Coordinates of C-alpha atoms and ligand atoms in Angstrom, one line a residue:
M1 CA 0.0 -0.1 0.0
E2 CA 1.4 3.4 -0.9
A3 CA 1.6 5.8 2.2
I4 CA 0.2 9.3 2.5
H5 CA 1.3 11.6 5.1
I6 CA -1.1 13.7 7.2
T7 CA -0.4 16.4 9.5
D8 CA -3.2 17.1 11.9
V9 CA -3.7 20.9 12.5
A10 CA -6.6 20.9 14.8
P11 CA -4.6 22.1 17.8
R12 CA -3.7 25.2 15.6
D13 CA -5.9 25.8 12.8
G14 CA -8.8 24.0 14.6
L15 CA -8.6 25.8 17.9
Q16 CA -7.4 29.4 16.8
N17 CA -10.9 30.4 16.0
Q18 CA -12.8 28.8 18.9
S19 CA -14.9 30.9 21.2
V20 CA -14.5 28.5 24.1
H21 CA -11.0 29.1 25.8
V22 CA -9.2 25.9 25.6
P23 CA -7.0 25.0 28.6
T24 CA -3.4 23.8 27.9
Q25 CA -4.1 20.5 29.4
A26 CA -6.9 20.0 27.1
K27 CA -4.5 20.7 24.1
L28 CA -2.1 18.2 25.6
K29 CA -4.8 15.7 25.9
L30 CA -6.1 16.1 22.5
I31 CA -2.5 15.8 21.0
E32 CA -2.1 12.6 23.2
L33 CA -5.3 11.2 21.6
L34 CA -4.1 11.9 18.0
S35 CA -0.8 10.3 18.8
N36 CA -2.5 7.4 20.2
A37 CA -4.5 7.0 16.9
G38 CA -1.3 6.8 14.8
V39 CA -1.1 10.6 13.9
S40 CA 2.4 11.0 13.3
S41 CA 2.8 14.8 12.6
V42 CA 0.6 17.6 14.4
E43 CA 0.6 21.5 14.1
A44 CA 0.6 22.2 17.7
T45 CA 0.2 26.0 18.1
S46 CA 1.3 29.3 16.7
F47 CA 3.7 31.9 18.0
V48 CA 1.8 35.1 16.9
S49 CA 0.5 38.0 19.0
P50 CA -1.7 36.8 21.9
K51 CA -3.6 40.1 21.2
A52 CA -4.4 38.9 17.7
V53 CA -5.1 35.3 18.6
P54 CA -5.7 34.9 22.5
Q55 CA -6.3 31.2 22.2
M56 CA -2.5 30.6 21.2
A57 CA -1.3 32.6 24.2
D58 CA 0.0 29.4 26.0
A59 CA 2.3 28.5 22.9
T60 CA 5.3 28.5 25.1
E61 CA 4.1 26.3 27.8
L62 CA 2.5 23.9 25.4
V63 CA 5.5 23.4 23.3
Q64 CA 7.6 22.9 26.5
E65 CA 5.5 20.3 27.9
L66 CA 4.9 18.6 24.4
S67 CA 8.6 18.3 23.8
R68 CA 8.8 16.6 27.3
V69 CA 6.1 14.1 26.7
F70 CA 6.1 13.2 23.1
E71 CA 9.8 12.4 21.5
N72 CA 8.5 10.5 18.3
L73 CA 5.7 12.9 17.3
R74 CA 6.6 15.6 14.6
L75 CA 5.4 18.9 16.4
S76 CA 5.2 22.0 14.0
V77 CA 4.3 25.5 15.1
L78 CA 3.4 28.6 13.1
A79 CA 5.8 31.5 13.5
P80 CA 5.2 34.2 10.8
N81 CA 8.0 36.6 11.7
L82 CA 11.2 36.7 13.5
K83 CA 9.7 37.4 16.8
G84 CA 7.5 34.5 16.5
L85 CA 10.7 32.2 15.5
E86 CA 12.5 33.5 18.5
R87 CA 9.7 32.6 20.8
A88 CA 9.5 29.2 19.1
L89 CA 13.3 28.5 19.5
A90 CA 13.3 29.6 23.2
A91 CA 10.3 27.1 23.7
G92 CA 12.4 24.3 22.1
A93 CA 10.3 23.9 18.9
K94 CA 12.0 21.7 16.3
E95 CA 9.8 22.6 13.2
I96 CA 8.2 25.9 12.1
A97 CA 5.8 27.0 9.5
V98 CA 5.5 30.4 7.9
V99 CA 2.3 31.8 6.5
L100 CA 2.3 34.0 3.2
S101 CA -1.0 34.8 1.8
A102 CA -1.1 35.0 -2.0
T103 CA -2.8 38.3 -2.1
E104 CA -2.1 41.8 -1.1
M105 CA -5.3 42.1 1.2
M106 CA -5.1 39.0 2.9
N107 CA -1.6 39.6 4.1
Q108 CA -2.8 43.0 5.3
K109 CA -5.7 41.4 7.3
N110 CA -3.8 38.4 8.7
I111 CA -0.4 39.7 9.5
N112 CA -0.5 43.4 9.0
M113 CA 2.1 43.4 6.2
S114 CA 1.9 44.1 2.3
L115 CA 2.6 41.0 0.2
D116 CA 6.2 42.4 -0.4
A117 CA 6.7 42.8 3.3
A118 CA 5.2 39.4 3.9
I119 CA 7.3 37.6 1.4
A120 CA 10.5 39.3 3.1
A121 CA 9.3 38.2 6.6
S122 CA 8.7 34.6 5.4
E123 CA 12.2 34.5 3.7
Q124 CA 14.0 35.9 6.7
T125 CA 12.1 33.6 9.0
L126 CA 13.0 30.5 6.9
H127 CA 16.5 31.5 6.6
R128 CA 17.0 32.0 10.1
A129 CA 15.0 28.7 11.0
R130 CA 17.7 27.0 8.6
D131 CA 20.5 28.4 10.5
H132 CA 19.1 27.0 13.8
G133 CA 18.5 23.5 12.2
L134 CA 14.8 23.6 12.2
R135 CA 12.4 21.8 10.0
R136 CA 10.4 24.4 8.0
R137 CA 7.1 24.5 6.2
A138 CA 5.7 27.2 4.3
Y139 CA 2.1 28.0 3.7
I140 CA 0.6 29.8 0.5
A141 CA -2.7 30.8 2.0
V142 CA -5.7 31.9 -0.2
A143 CA -3.9 30.1 -3.0
F144 CA -7.2 29.4 -4.8
E145 CA -9.4 32.3 -3.7
C146 CA -9.3 35.3 -1.5
P147 CA -12.3 36.5 0.5
F148 CA -11.0 40.0 -0.4
E149 CA -9.8 39.8 -3.8
G150 CA -11.5 36.9 -5.4
A151 CA -9.9 34.1 -7.5
T152 CA -6.1 33.8 -7.1
G153 CA -4.1 33.8 -10.3
L154 CA -2.2 30.3 -10.6
D155 CA 0.9 32.3 -11.9
R156 CA 1.0 34.2 -8.5
T157 CA 0.6 31.0 -6.5
M158 CA 3.4 29.2 -8.5
L159 CA 5.6 32.3 -8.1
L160 CA 5.2 32.4 -4.2
A161 CA 5.7 28.7 -4.0
K162 CA 8.9 28.7 -5.8
K163 CA 10.2 31.6 -3.5
M164 CA 9.4 29.7 -0.4
L165 CA 11.3 26.5 -1.9
E166 CA 14.2 28.8 -2.6
A167 CA 14.1 30.4 0.9
G168 CA 14.6 26.9 2.3
A169 CA 10.9 25.6 2.9
Q170 CA 11.1 21.8 3.0
E171 CA 7.3 21.5 2.5
V172 CA 5.3 24.2 0.7
V173 CA 1.5 23.9 1.8
I174 CA -1.0 25.1 -0.6
A175 CA -3.9 26.3 1.3
D176 CA -7.7 26.7 0.2
T177 CA -8.1 28.8 3.3
I178 CA -11.8 29.6 2.7
G179 CA -12.7 26.4 1.2
A180 CA -13.5 27.6 -2.2
A181 CA -11.7 25.3 -4.6
A182 CA -13.3 22.6 -7.0
P183 CA -12.0 19.4 -7.6
L184 CA -10.8 20.0 -11.4
D185 CA -9.3 23.2 -10.3
V186 CA -7.3 21.3 -7.6
K187 CA -6.1 18.8 -9.9
E188 CA -4.8 21.3 -12.5
R189 CA -3.2 23.7 -10.0
M190 CA -1.6 21.0 -8.0
S191 CA -0.3 19.4 -11.3
A192 CA 1.0 22.7 -12.3
L193 CA 2.8 23.4 -8.9
A194 CA 4.4 20.0 -9.1
E195 CA 6.4 21.4 -11.8
V196 CA 8.0 24.2 -9.7
V197 CA 8.1 22.3 -6.4
P198 CA 9.1 18.7 -6.1
V199 CA 6.0 16.7 -5.4
S200 CA 7.4 14.9 -2.3
Q201 CA 7.6 18.6 -0.9
L202 CA 4.2 19.7 -1.8
A203 CA 1.2 19.5 0.6
I204 CA -2.3 20.5 0.3
H205 CA -4.5 22.3 3.3
L206 CA -8.2 22.0 2.6
H207 CA -11.4 23.5 4.0
D208 CA -14.7 22.2 4.0
T209 CA -17.0 25.3 3.6
R210 CA -18.9 24.0 0.4
G211 CA -18.5 20.4 1.2
M212 CA -16.0 19.8 -1.4
A213 CA -12.9 19.1 0.9
V214 CA -12.9 15.1 0.4
A215 CA -13.6 15.4 -3.3
N216 CA -10.7 18.1 -3.4
A217 CA -8.3 15.7 -1.5
W218 CA -9.3 13.0 -4.1
A219 CA -8.3 15.3 -7.0
A220 CA -4.9 16.2 -5.2
L221 CA -4.0 12.3 -4.9
E222 CA -4.8 12.2 -8.6
A223 CA -2.4 14.9 -9.1
G224 CA 0.3 13.0 -7.2
I225 CA 0.1 14.8 -4.0
R226 CA 0.8 12.6 -1.1
R227 CA 1.1 15.1 2.0
F228 CA -2.1 16.5 3.5
D229 CA -3.2 18.6 6.3
S230 CA -6.4 17.9 8.0
S231 CA -8.1 18.6 11.4
V232 CA -9.6 15.9 13.7
G233 CA -13.5 16.5 13.8
G234 CA -13.2 19.0 11.2
I235 CA -12.5 21.8 13.7
G236 CA -11.3 24.9 12.0
G237 CA -11.4 28.4 10.5
C238 CA -9.5 31.4 10.3
P239 CA -10.3 34.5 12.4
F240 CA -8.9 36.9 9.6
A241 CA -10.7 35.3 6.5
P242 CA -14.4 35.8 6.5
G243 CA -16.4 32.8 5.5
A244 CA -13.5 30.4 6.3
A245 CA -15.2 27.2 7.8
G246 CA -14.1 23.9 9.1
N247 CA -10.9 22.0 7.7
L248 CA -11.0 18.8 5.9
A249 CA -11.8 16.4 8.7
T250 CA -9.1 13.8 9.3
E251 CA -11.4 11.1 9.8
D252 CA -13.0 11.8 6.3
L253 CA -9.5 11.9 4.7
V254 CA -8.3 8.6 6.3
L255 CA -11.4 6.7 5.5
M256 CA -11.2 8.0 1.6
A257 CA -7.7 7.3 1.5
G258 CA -8.2 3.8 3.0
Q259 CA -11.0 2.9 0.8
C260 CA -8.9 4.0 -2.3
G261 CA -5.9 1.8 -1.1
F262 CA -3.7 4.4 0.7
D263 CA -2.0 4.0 4.0
T264 CA -2.4 6.7 6.6
G265 CA -1.0 4.7 9.6
I266 CA -4.2 6.2 11.5
D267 CA -6.7 4.0 13.4
L268 CA -10.2 5.4 12.8
N269 CA -11.8 4.0 16.1
L270 CA -9.0 5.5 18.1
L271 CA -9.1 8.8 15.9
L272 CA -13.0 9.0 17.1
D273 CA -11.8 9.2 20.8
A274 CA -10.1 12.5 19.8
V275 CA -13.3 13.6 18.2
D276 CA -15.2 12.6 21.3
F277 CA -12.9 14.5 23.6
A278 CA -12.9 17.7 21.3
E279 CA -16.7 17.7 21.4
G280 CA -16.4 17.7 25.4
V281 CA -14.0 20.7 25.2
L282 CA -15.8 22.8 22.7
E283 CA -19.1 21.9 24.0
R284 CA -20.5 21.2 20.3
P285 CA -21.1 18.3 18.1
L286 CA -17.9 17.9 15.7
G287 CA -17.1 15.5 13.2
G288 CA -16.5 15.2 9.5
R289 CA -19.1 13.9 7.0
S290 CA -18.4 10.3 7.7
S291 CA -18.3 10.6 11.5
A292 CA -22.1 9.5 12.2
W293 CA -21.4 6.3 10.2
L294 CA -17.8 5.7 11.9
R295 CA -19.6 6.0 15.2
R296 CA -22.2 3.3 14.2
R297 CA -19.5 1.1 13.0
R298 CA -17.5 1.6 16.2
A299 CA -20.5 0.7 18.2
R300 CA -20.9 -2.6 16.1
D301 CA -17.2 -3.3 16.7
T302 CA -17.6 -2.9 20.3
S303 CA -20.4 -5.0 20.5
A304 CA -19.2 -7.9 18.4
S305 CA -15.9 -8.0 20.4
A306 CA -18.1 -8.2 23.8
S307 CA -20.3 -11.0 22.6
Ligands
COA401 N1 4.6 36.9 18.7 C1 4.1 37.6 19.8 N2 3.9 38.9 19.7 C2 4.4 39.4 18.6 C3 4.8 38.8 17.5 C4 4.8 37.3 17.6 N3 5.2 36.4 16.6 N4 5.2 39.7 16.7 C5 4.9 40.7 16.9 N5 4.3 40.8 18.3 C6 4.0 41.9 19.2 C7 5.1 42.8 19.2 O1 6.2 42.6 20.0 C8 4.3 44.1 19.6 O2 3.9 44.1 21.0 P1 3.6 45.4 21.6 O3 2.3 45.9 21.3 O4 3.4 44.7 23.2 O5 4.9 46.2 21.7 C9 3.0 43.9 18.8 O6 2.9 42.4 18.5 C10 2.9 44.5 17.5 O7 4.1 44.3 16.8 P2 4.2 44.6 15.2 O8 5.5 44.2 14.7 O9 3.6 45.9 15.0 O10 3.2 43.6 14.6 P3 1.7 43.6 14.1 O11 0.7 44.5 15.0 O12 1.9 44.3 12.8 O13 1.3 42.2 14.2 C11 1.6 39.7 13.9 C12 2.0 41.1 13.5 C13 2.1 38.9 12.8 C14 2.2 39.6 15.2 C15 0.1 39.7 14.1 O14 -0.5 40.3 12.9 C16 -0.4 38.4 14.3 O15 -0.2 37.8 15.4 N6 -1.3 37.9 13.6 C17 -2.1 36.8 13.6 C18 -1.7 35.7 12.4 C19 -2.5 34.5 12.6 O16 -2.2 33.7 13.6 N7 -3.4 34.2 11.7 C20 -4.1 32.8 11.7 C21 -3.3 31.7 11.2 S1 -2.9 31.9 9.5
ZN402 ZN1 -6.8 26.3 7.4

């Protein structure tokens, strides 16, 4: 079976936008449940201004605790500028991600920088991270459509992806931040991007706003993409991008990939434990499109093994 690689971004992309305050201990527990289910890579938090994203104010404490507990889990943190990188380094992070939006307006809204300033900040941060021996990812946000500027040109996304690769990103993550992409578009764009970034270093980050996330993930698989971001329970959204709803749910991706002959290394019943836990913490029902069926199957499995 061919493997696909999944980074669960629920603790960062998922939680950053929640109105309920999530205590550090609950974040640790969620990551532990993900790890138990076989998730090998997690985006844990972000080193951004706590005024901009209060939910991530405990980033230092969380990373310190995580590094103590999980030695074999790949843990990435968002660090959009040098200040974020310095804080990540001080906390002991081993992997960072920069976030560059493809449009002028989205950079302004998200990180208060022009596109040119955001490119420079991302390049600088990647260079410095490389000097410190950290692993490096770079997001190209609103790579398909921007809530402020409309459709994003493929040439723009390709140019920025290439720049991030040249600046030392080991993984370039193409993000459909507001979940506006369609499967054919995903297939065409990811195929074109694979000509400027080695496909082994290209990842896709999908949102499910229009119910297209699984179809889009399939389209990306067809384009040869094997690295995916997803969020357990589909928890997600961006506080700075109006209309950004939940992410591609990890359980939907794992189910679809398994049905199509790809190995994710993730156990769906154990993953449901993480969904159940997150529901308790966020005090609302969660789960991808498949979760009701997955829960029924789990109940059947449990009663079959008890009899
Ligand atoms: N972590 C913590 N604090 C930071 C920081 C970081 N990475 N970068 C800047 N700051 C602090 C500065 O020290 C300064 O603090 P002060 O007001 O106490 O003096 C304040 O934030 C403003 O600094 P400035 O350089 O003028 O930044 P800004 O106000 O233009 O904000 C960001 C830049 C990137 C820090 C801010 O826009 C941000 O955190 N955005 C959130 C991005 C995000 O998480 N988006 C969702 C995921 S894509
Ligand atoms: Zn996202």
